C-alpha positions as MATLAB code, in Angstrom:
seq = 'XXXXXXXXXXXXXXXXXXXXXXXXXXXXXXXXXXXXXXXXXXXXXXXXXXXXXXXXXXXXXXXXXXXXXXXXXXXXXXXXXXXXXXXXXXXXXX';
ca = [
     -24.956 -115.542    2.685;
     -22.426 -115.013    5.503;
     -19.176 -115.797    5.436;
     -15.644 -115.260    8.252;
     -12.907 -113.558    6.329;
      -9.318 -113.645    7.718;
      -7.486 -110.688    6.189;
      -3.553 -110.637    7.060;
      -2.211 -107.043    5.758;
       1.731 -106.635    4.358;
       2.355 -103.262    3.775;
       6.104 -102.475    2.266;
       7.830 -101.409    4.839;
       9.229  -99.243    2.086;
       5.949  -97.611    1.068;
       5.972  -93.201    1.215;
       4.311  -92.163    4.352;
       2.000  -90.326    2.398;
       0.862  -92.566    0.266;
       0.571  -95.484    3.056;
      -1.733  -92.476    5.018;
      -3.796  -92.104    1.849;
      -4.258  -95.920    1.367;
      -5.173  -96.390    4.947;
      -8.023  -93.727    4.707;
      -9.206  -95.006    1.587;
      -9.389  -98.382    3.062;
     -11.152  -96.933    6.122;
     -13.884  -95.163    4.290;
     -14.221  -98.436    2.011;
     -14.850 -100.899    5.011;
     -16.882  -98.471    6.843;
     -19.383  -97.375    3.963;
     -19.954 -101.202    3.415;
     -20.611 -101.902    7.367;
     -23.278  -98.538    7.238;
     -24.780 -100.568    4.653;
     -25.032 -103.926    6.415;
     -22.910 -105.858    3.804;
     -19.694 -105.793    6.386;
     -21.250 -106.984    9.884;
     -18.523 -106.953   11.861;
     -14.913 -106.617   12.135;
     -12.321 -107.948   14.852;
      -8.746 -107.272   15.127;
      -6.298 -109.991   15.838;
      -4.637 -109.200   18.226;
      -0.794 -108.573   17.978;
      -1.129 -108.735   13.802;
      -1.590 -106.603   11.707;
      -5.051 -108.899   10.800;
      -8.537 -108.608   11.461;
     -11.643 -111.323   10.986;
     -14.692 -109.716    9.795;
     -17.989 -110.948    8.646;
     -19.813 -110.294    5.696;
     -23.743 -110.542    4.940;
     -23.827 -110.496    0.778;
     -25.924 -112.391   -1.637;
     -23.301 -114.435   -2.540;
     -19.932 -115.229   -3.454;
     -20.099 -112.648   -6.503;
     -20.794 -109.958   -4.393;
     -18.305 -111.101   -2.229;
     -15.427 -110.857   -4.524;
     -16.732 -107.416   -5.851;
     -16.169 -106.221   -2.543;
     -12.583 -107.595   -1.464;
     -10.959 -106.680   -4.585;
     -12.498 -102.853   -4.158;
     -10.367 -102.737   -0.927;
      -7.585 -100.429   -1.177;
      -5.623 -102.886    0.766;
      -6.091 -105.380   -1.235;
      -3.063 -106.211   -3.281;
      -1.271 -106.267    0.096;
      -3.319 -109.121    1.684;
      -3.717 -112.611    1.870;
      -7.058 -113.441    2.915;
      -9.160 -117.011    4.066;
     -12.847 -116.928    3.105;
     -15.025 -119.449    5.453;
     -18.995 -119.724    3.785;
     -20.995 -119.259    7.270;
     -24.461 -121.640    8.031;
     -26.720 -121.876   11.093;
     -25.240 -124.142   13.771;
     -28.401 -125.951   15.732;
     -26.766 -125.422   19.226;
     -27.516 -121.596   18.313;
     -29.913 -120.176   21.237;
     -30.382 -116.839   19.129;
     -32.201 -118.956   16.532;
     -35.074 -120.140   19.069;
];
C-alpha cells in the first residue's frame, strides 16, 4: 500500500546540542535503512520548513504505524497520512 506522509518537525529550541546531534543521526540512519529496504520510497523537503513529504510502500497501515513511531523524531512531529491509489490519467501505468 502507498501512502504521502507530511511530517512537520518541532524540536525544543531548548534541547542540548548533543543530544539534538544524537537524535538527528539516529533519525537519519532510521529513515535511510527503511528507504535501502524499499519500505520509504522517497522523501522531499518542504521547502523553507523544517518538513518533508515522503512516501511509503508497506503492507499496510500496521506496518505503517510500526514504522513512524520507531522514528527518533517522532514525539516531536505532527504528521498527515494520505492512503495512495492508481490515478487512470497515469502514463507510467500503460
Amino acid at each position: 500500500m502507498l501512502f504521502a506522509v507530511r511530517m512537520d518537525v518541532s524540536v525544543p529550541q531548548d534541547m542540548d546540542a548533543q543530544a539534538k546531534a544524537e537524535l538527528l543521526a539516529a533519525e537519519k540512519d532510521y529513515s535511510q535503512d527503511l528507504q535501502r529496504k524499499g519500505e520509504w520510497q522517497s522523501i522531499w523537503r518542504c521547502v523553507g520548513e523544517y518538513a518533508n513529504i515522503s512516501i511509503f510502500d508497506v503492507a499496510g497501515n500496521e506496518r505503517l504505524h510500526e514504522i513512524l513511531w520507531g522514528l527518533p523524531l517522532f514525539p516531536y512531529m505532527t504528521m498527515d497520512i494520505t492512503p495512495l491509489a492508481e490515478h487512470p490519467s497515469d502514463i507510467s501505468l500503460d
